[in-house]
Coordinates of C-alpha atoms and ligand atoms in Angstrom, one line a residue:
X8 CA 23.8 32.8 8.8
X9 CA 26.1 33.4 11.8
X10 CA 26.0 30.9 14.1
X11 CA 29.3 31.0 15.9
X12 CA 28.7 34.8 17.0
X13 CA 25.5 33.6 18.2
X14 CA 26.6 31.0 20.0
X15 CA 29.2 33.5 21.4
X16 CA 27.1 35.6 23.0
X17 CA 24.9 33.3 24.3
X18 CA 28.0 30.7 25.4
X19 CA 28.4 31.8 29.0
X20 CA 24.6 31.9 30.3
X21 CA 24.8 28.1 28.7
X22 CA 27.9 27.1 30.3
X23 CA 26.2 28.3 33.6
X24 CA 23.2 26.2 32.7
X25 CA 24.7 23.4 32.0
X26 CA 27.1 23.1 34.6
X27 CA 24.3 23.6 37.3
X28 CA 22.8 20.8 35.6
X29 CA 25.7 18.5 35.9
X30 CA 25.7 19.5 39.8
X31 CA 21.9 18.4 40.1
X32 CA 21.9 15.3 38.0
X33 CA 24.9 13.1 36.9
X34 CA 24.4 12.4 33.3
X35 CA 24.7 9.2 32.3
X36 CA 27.3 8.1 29.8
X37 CA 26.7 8.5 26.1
X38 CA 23.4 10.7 26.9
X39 CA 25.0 13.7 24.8
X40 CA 25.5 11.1 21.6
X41 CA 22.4 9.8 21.7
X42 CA 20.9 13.4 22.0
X43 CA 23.3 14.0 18.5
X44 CA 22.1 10.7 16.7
X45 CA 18.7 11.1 17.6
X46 CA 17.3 13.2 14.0
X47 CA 13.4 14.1 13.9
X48 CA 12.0 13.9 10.0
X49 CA 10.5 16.7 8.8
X50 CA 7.3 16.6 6.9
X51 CA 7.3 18.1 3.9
X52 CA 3.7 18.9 4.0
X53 CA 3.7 21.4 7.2
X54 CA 6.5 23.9 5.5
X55 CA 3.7 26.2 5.0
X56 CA 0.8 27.7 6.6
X57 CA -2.3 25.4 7.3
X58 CA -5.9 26.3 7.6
X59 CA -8.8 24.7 8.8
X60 CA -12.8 24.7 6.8
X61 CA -12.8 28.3 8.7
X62 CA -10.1 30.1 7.0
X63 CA -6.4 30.3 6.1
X64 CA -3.8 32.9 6.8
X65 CA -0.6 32.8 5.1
X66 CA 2.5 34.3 6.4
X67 CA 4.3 35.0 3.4
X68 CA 7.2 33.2 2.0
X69 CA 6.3 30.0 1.6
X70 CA 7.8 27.5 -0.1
X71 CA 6.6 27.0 -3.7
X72 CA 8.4 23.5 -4.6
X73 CA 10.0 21.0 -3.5
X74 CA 13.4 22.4 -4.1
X75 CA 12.3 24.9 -1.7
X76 CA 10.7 22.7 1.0
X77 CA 14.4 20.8 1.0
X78 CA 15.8 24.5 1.6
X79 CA 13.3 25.1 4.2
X80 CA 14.2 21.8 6.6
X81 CA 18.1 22.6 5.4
X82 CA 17.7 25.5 7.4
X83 CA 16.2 24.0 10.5
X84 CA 18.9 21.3 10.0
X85 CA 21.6 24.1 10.3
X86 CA 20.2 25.9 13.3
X87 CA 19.3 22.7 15.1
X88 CA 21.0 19.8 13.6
X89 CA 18.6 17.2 14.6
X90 CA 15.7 17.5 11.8
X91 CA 18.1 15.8 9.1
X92 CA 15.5 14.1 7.3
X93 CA 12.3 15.1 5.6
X94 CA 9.2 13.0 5.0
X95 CA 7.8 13.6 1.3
X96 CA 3.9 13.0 0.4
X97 CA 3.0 11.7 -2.6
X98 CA 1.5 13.2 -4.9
X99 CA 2.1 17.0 -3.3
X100 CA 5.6 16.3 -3.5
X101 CA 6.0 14.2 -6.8
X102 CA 10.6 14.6 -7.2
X103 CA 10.2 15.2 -11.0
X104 CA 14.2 14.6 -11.3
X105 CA 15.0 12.0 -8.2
X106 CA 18.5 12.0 -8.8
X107 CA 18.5 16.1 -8.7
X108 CA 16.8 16.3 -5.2
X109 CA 18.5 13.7 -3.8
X110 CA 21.5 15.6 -4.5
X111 CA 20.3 18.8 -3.3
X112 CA 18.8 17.3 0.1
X113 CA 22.3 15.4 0.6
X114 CA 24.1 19.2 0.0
X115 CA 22.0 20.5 2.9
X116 CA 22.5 17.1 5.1
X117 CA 19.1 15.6 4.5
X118 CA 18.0 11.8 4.0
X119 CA 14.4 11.4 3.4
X120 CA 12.6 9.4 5.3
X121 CA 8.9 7.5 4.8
X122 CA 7.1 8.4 2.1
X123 CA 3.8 9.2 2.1
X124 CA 0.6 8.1 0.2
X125 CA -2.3 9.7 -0.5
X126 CA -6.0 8.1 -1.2
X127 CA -7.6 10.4 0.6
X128 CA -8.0 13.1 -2.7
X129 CA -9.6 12.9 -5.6
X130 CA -6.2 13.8 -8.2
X131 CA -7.8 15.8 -11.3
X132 CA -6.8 13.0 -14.0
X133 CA -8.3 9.9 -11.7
X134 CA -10.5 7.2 -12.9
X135 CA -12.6 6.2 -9.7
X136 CA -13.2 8.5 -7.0
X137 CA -12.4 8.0 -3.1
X138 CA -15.4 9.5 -1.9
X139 CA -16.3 6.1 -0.3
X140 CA -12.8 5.1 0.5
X141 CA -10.2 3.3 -1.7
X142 CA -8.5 -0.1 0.0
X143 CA -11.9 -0.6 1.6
X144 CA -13.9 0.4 -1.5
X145 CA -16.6 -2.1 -2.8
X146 CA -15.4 -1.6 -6.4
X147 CA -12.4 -3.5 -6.9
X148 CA -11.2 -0.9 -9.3
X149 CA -11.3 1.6 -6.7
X150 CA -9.2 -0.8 -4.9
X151 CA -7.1 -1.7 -8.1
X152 CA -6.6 2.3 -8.3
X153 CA -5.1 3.0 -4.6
X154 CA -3.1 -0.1 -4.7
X155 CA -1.0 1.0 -7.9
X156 CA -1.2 4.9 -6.5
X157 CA 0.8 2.6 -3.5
X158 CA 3.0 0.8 -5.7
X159 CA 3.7 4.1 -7.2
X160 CA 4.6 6.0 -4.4
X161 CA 7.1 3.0 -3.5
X162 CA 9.0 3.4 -6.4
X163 CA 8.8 7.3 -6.0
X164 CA 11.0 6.1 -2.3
X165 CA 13.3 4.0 -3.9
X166 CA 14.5 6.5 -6.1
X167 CA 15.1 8.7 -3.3
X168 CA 16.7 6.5 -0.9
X169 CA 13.7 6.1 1.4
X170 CA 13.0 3.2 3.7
X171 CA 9.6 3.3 4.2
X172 CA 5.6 3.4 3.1
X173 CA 3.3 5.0 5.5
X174 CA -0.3 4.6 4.8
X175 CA -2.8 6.7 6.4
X176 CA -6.6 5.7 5.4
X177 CA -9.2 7.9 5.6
X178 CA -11.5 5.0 4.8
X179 CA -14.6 4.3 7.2
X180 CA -18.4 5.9 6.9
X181 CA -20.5 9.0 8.2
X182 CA -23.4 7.1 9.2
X183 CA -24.7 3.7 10.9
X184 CA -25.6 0.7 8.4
X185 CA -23.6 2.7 5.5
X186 CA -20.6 0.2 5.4
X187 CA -20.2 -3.4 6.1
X188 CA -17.7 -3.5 8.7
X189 CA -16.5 -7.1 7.9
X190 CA -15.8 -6.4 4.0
X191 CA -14.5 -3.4 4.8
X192 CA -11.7 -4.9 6.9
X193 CA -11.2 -7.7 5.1
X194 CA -10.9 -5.5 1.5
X195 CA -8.5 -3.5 3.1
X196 CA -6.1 -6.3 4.2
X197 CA -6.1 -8.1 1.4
X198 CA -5.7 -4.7 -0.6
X199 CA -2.6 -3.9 1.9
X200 CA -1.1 -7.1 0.7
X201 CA -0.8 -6.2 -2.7
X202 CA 0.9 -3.3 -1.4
X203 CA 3.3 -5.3 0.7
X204 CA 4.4 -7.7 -1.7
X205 CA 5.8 -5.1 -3.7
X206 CA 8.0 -3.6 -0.6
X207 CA 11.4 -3.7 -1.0
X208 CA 13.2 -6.3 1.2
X209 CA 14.5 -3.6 3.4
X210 CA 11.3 -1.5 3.6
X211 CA 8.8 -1.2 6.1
X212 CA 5.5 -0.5 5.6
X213 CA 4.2 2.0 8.4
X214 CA -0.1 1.5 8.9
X215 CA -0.9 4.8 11.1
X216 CA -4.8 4.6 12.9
X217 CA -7.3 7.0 13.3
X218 CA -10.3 7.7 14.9
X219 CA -11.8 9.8 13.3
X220 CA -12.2 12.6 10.4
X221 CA -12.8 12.6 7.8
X222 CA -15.5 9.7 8.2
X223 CA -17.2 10.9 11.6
X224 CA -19.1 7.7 12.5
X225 CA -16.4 4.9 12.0
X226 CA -12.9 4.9 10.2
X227 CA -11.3 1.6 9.0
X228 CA -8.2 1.6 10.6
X229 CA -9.4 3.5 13.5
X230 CA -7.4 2.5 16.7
X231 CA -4.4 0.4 17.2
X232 CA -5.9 -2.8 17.7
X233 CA -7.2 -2.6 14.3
X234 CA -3.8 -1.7 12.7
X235 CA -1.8 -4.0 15.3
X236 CA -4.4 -7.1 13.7
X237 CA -3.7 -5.9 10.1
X238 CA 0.3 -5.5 10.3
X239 CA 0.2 -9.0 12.0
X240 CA -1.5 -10.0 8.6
X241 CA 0.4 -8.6 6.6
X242 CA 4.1 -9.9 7.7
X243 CA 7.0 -8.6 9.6
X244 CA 8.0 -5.3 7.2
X245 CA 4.5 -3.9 8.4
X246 CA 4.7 -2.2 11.3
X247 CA 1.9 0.4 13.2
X248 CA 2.5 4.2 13.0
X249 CA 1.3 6.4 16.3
X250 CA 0.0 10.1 15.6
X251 CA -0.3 11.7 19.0
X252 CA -3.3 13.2 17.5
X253 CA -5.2 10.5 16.7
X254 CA -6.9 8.9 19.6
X255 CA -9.8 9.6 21.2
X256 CA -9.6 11.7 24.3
X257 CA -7.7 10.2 27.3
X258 CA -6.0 7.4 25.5
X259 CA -3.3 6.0 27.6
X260 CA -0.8 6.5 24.8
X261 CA 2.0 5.5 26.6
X262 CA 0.7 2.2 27.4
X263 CA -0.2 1.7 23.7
X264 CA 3.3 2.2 22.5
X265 CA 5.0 -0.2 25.5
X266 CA 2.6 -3.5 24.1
X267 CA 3.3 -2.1 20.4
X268 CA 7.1 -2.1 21.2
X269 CA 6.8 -5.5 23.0
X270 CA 5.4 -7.1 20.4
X271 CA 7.9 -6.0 17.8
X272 CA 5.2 -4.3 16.1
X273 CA 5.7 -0.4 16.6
X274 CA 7.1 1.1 13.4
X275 CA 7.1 4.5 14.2
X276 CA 5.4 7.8 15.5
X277 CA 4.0 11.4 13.9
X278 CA 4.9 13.7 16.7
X279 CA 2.6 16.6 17.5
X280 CA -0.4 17.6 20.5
X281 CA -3.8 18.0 20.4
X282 CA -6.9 19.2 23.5
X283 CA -9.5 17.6 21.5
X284 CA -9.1 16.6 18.1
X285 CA -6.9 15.6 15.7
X286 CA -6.0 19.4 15.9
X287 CA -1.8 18.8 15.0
X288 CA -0.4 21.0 17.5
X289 CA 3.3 21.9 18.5
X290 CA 4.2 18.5 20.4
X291 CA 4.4 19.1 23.8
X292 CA 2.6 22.2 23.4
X293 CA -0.5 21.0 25.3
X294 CA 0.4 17.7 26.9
X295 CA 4.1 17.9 27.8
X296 CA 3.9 15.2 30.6
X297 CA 2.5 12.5 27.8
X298 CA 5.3 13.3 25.5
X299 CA 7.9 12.4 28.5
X300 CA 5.8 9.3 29.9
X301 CA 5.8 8.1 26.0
X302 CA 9.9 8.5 25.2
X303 CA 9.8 6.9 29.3
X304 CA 8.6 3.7 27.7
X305 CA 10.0 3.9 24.5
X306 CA 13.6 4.4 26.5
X307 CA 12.5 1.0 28.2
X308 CA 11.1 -0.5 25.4
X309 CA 14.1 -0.3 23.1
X310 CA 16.3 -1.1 25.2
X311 CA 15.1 -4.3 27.0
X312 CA 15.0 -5.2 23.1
X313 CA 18.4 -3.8 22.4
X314 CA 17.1 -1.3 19.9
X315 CA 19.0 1.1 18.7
X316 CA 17.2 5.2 19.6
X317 CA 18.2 6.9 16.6
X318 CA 17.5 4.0 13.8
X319 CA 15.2 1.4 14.7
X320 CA 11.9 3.4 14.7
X321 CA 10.7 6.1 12.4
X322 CA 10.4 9.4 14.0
X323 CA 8.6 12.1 12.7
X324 CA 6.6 15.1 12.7
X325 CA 3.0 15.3 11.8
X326 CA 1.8 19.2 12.6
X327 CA -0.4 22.0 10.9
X328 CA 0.6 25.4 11.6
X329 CA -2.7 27.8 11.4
X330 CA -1.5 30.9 14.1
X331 CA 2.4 30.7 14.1
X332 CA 5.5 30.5 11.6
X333 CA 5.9 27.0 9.9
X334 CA 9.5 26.9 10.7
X335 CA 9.6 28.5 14.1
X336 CA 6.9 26.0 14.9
X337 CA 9.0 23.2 13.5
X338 CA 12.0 24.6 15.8
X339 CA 9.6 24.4 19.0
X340 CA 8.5 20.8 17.9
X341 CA 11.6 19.2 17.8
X342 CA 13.1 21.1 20.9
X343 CA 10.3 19.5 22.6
X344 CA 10.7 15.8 21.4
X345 CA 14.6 16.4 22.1
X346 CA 14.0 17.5 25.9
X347 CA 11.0 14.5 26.1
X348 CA 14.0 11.8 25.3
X349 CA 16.9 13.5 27.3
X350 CA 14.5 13.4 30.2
X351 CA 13.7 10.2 29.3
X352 CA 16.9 9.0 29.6
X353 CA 17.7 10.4 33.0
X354 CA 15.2 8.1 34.3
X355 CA 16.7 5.9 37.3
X356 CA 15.2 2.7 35.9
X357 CA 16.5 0.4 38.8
X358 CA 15.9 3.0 41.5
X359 CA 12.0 3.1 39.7
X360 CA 12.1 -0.9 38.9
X361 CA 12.8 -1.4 42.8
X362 CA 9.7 0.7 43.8
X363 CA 7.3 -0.5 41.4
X364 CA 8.3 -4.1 42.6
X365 CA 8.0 -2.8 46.1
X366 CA 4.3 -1.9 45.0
X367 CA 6.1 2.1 46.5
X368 CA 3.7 4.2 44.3
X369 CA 4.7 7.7 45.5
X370 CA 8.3 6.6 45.0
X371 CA 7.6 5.4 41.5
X372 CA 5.9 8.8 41.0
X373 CA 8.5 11.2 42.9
X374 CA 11.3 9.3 40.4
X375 CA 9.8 10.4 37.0
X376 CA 8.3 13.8 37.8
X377 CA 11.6 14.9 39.4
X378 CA 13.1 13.9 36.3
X379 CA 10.3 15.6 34.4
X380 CA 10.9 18.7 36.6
X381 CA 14.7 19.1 35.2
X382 CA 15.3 21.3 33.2
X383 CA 17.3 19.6 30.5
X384 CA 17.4 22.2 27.6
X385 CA 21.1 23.2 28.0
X386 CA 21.6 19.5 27.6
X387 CA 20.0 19.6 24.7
X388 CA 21.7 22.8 23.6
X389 CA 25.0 21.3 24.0
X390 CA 24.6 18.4 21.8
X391 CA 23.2 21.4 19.4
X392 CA 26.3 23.1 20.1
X393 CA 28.6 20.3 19.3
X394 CA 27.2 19.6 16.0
X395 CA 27.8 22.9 14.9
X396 CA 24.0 24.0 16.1
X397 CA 23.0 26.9 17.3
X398 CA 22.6 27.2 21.0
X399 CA 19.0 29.4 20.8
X400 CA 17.2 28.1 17.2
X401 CA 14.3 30.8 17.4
X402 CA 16.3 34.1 18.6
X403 CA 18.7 33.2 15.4
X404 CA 16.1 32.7 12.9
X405 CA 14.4 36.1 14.2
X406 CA 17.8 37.8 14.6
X407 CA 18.6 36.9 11.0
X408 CA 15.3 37.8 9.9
X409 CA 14.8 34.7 8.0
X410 CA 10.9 35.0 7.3
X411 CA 11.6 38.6 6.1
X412 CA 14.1 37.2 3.8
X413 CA 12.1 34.5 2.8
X414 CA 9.4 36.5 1.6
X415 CA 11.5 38.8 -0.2
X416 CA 12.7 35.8 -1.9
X417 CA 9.7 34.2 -2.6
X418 CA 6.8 36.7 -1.9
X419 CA 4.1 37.1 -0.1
X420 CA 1.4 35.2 -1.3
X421 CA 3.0 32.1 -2.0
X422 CA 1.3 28.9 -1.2
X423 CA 2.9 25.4 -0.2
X424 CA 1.5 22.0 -1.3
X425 CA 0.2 20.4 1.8
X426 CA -2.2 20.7 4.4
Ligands
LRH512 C1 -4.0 12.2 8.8 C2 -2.5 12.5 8.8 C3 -1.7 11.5 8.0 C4 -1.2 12.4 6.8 C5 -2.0 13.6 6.9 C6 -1.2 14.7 6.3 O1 -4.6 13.0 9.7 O2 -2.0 12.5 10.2 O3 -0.5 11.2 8.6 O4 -1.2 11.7 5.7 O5 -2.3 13.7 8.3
MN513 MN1 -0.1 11.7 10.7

C-alpha cells in the first residue's frame, strides 16, 4: 500500500485546510498529541457483514479467522493509525495459540483491548441453556455455567494481554409476571461477584446496560442506574460500559456519562448511532451533535479528575454493518469519534464556565455550536499524517482496491464469526 504518494497528492489541499484552520481557531497546545494517543478498539465481531432476522448480504472477502480479523484492523491501523487495538468476543474469537496472535497483532501494531463474553448463545456442547437468562437464571447451575464461561473468558485476556472483562446480559423477560425482578437482580450480583473475585488486580470489569432486545418487556441490567447500583456492589475494578445504542429514545446521554465520570464509575463506551433502536450505526452517522456534546463532558470530566484521554477509559466500537463495507464503515466510525474529541477539545471551557455562571444561555449555546460548526478534519488528518497515516483513509482503500483484493484472497462467500 502507498501511502506516501497518496499523501502526496493530496498534501497541498490539506496544507490549505489546515492552515485556514489555524487562522479561525488557535489550537490549544498538545491538541495534535492527544489526537495521536487517542486509539479507538476495534471489535473483532463487526469485521464482517451483519444482517438482521430479514436477511444478510455479504460483500465478499471476509475474514474467515481470527488471524484474518487481526489483518483486517492492521490495515485500518495503517491507513488511520488510531484503531490500534481490537476487542475479541469470546467464544467467536477463541486465540487457539495466544502466544501466536499476540505476536501477529503486535507485528501489525495492535494491543487487544476488553474481552468479551458471551451468555447470550446457546454453544453446541453446553449443559444448561440461556433461554431464560444465565447470571439471573433460577437454576444455580445455569448460573454456575455463565460464571465459569466468565472466568474462562478472563483467562482467555490474560493470555493476550488484555485489561478488561466486559459483560453484556441479555437477561430479563418477554412478558409481565414472568420473572421476579428482586431475585433476578440479586442472582445477578451475587453471580457478578464470583466473576469479580477472580479479576486480575489490574483488570476492570466493564457492566454495559440495555434496554432492551432480546427480552422486549424488561432486561436485567437495563439502564445505568441499574449497572451504576451493581458496579458499586461489586467493588472499585467494576466499572459501567455506555453503548450509544442502548437507551431508550431521547436519553440525555451526555448527562449520564458526566454523573458516571463524577462518581468514578464510568469504565468505558461502545461507540456507534442509532434513530430508534439498538440499530449499531456508523457513530455520528445519525446523531453527530450527541457524539460532540458526550466527548464535551468527557473532555470536562477527565480532566477536572486529572484523567488521562487516551488510557483511563476504554474506548471502543460496537457497530453492525448490513448496507456498507465492514472496513470502510470502521474508517467512517473512527473519523467520526476523532473529529467529536478534537472538537471537544477546542471548547473555551472558561469563556463557557463564565456564561453558564452568568446564567448567559445563548452564550453558553453560541460557544459549543461554533465549535461544533468547525470543521476540524484536517486536524485530524494531520495527526494521521504524522503517524505515518494516510491523509484520506477511504479514497486509499478504494484506490488500492482493497475489497477487490480481499476477495480474491479470500473469496466471495466467506463468512466472519460475529454478528
Ligand atoms: C449487545 C452488544 C454487546 C455485545 C454485542 C455484540 O447489543 O452491544 O456489547 O456483546 O452487542
Ligand atoms: Mn455493545
Amino acid at each position: 500500500m502507498n501511502i506516501s504518494n497518496h499523501n502526496d497528492a493530496l498534501l497541498a489541499q490539506h496544507t490549505r485546510r489546515l492552515d485556514f484552520l489555524k487562522s479561525e481557531v488557535n489550537l490549544p497546545a498538545g491538541i495534535l498529541q492527544k489526537l495521536k494517543d487517542f486509539q479507538i478498539a476495534i471489535p473483532s465481531w463487526a469485521l464482517g457483514t451483519g444482517g438482521t432476522r430479514f436477511g444478510r448480504f455479504s460483500g465478499g472477502g471476509e475474514p474467515r479467522n481470527l488471524e484474518e480479523k487481526i489483518a483486517d484492523v492492521g490495515l485500518l491501523h495503517q491507513l488511520n493509525q488510531s484503531s490500534g487495538a481490537i476487542s475479541l468476543h469470546i467464544p467467536w474469537d477463541i486465540p487457539t495459540d495466544p502466544a501466536a496472535i499476540r505476536s501477529l497483532a503486535a507485528q501489525h501494531g495492535l494491543a487487544f483491548d476488553a474481552v468479551n463474553s458471551n451468555t447470550f448463545q446457546d454453544q453446541a456442547d453446553q449443559a444448561h441453556s440461556y433461554k431464560f437468562g444465565s447470571l439471573q437464571h433460577v437454576s444455580a447451575a445455569t448460573r454456575k455455567q455463565a460464571i465459569d464461561h466468565n472466568i474462562e473468558v478472563i483467562k482467555h485476556g490474560v493470555e493476550l494481554g488484555s485489561k478488561a472483562l466486559t459483560v453484556w446480559l441479555s437477561d430479563g423477560s418477554c412478558f409481565p409476571g414472568q420473572l421476579n425482578f428482586r431475585k433476578a437482580y440479586e442472582r445477578t450480583v451475587d453471580s457478578l461477584k464470583e466473576i469479580y473475585a477472580a479479576l486480575p488486580a489490574d483488570w476492570s470489569l466493564y457492566l454495559e446496560y440495555k434496554a432492551y432486545e432480546p427480552n422486549f418487556y424488561s432486561t436485567t441490567v437495563g439502564d445505568w442506574g441499574a449497572s451504576y447500583s451493581m458496579v458499586n456492589k461489586l467493588g472499585p475494578q467494576a466499572k459501567t460500559l455506555v453503548d450509544l445504542g442502548h437507551h431508550l429514545p431521547n436519553a440525555n446521554i451526555e448527562q449520564i456519562v458526566s454523573i458516571l465520570l463524577m462518581e468514578g464509575k464510568l469504565g468505558g463506551f461502545h461507540f456507534n448511532d442509532s434513530k430508534y433502536g439498538d440499530d449499531d450505526l456508523t457513530a455520528g452517522s445519525i446523531k453527530p451533535y450527541q457524539l460532540f456534546l458526550i466527548f464535551n463532558e468527557l473532555v470536562e470530566g477527565m480532566d477536572a479528575k486529572g484523567m488521562n484521554h487516551a488510557k483511563d477509559l476504554g474506548w471502543m466500537i460496537d457497530a453492525s454493518h448490513n448496507v456498507k463495507d465492514p472496513l470502510e464503515d470502521l474508517l467512517q466510525s473512527v473519523e467520526a469519534i476523532q473529529i467529536a474529541y478534537a472538537q471537544a477539545l477546542l471548547v473555551d471551557r472558561v469563556a463557557l464556565e463564565a456564561a453558564r455562571e452568568a446564567n448567559d444561555v445563548v452564550r453558553c449555546q453560541e460557544i459549543l455550536q461554533a465549535v461544533f460548526r468547525t470543521d476540524v478534519r484536517a486536524l485530524v488528518a494531520q495527526a494521521r499524517l504524522e503517524l505515518g497515516g494516510a491523509l484520506d483513509p477511504i479514497a486509499l482503500f478504494r484506490q488500492e482496491k482493497m475489497r477487490e483484493q480481499l476477495i480474491k484472497s479470500r473469496g466471495a462467500k466467506t463468512v466472519a464469526t460475529g454478528l
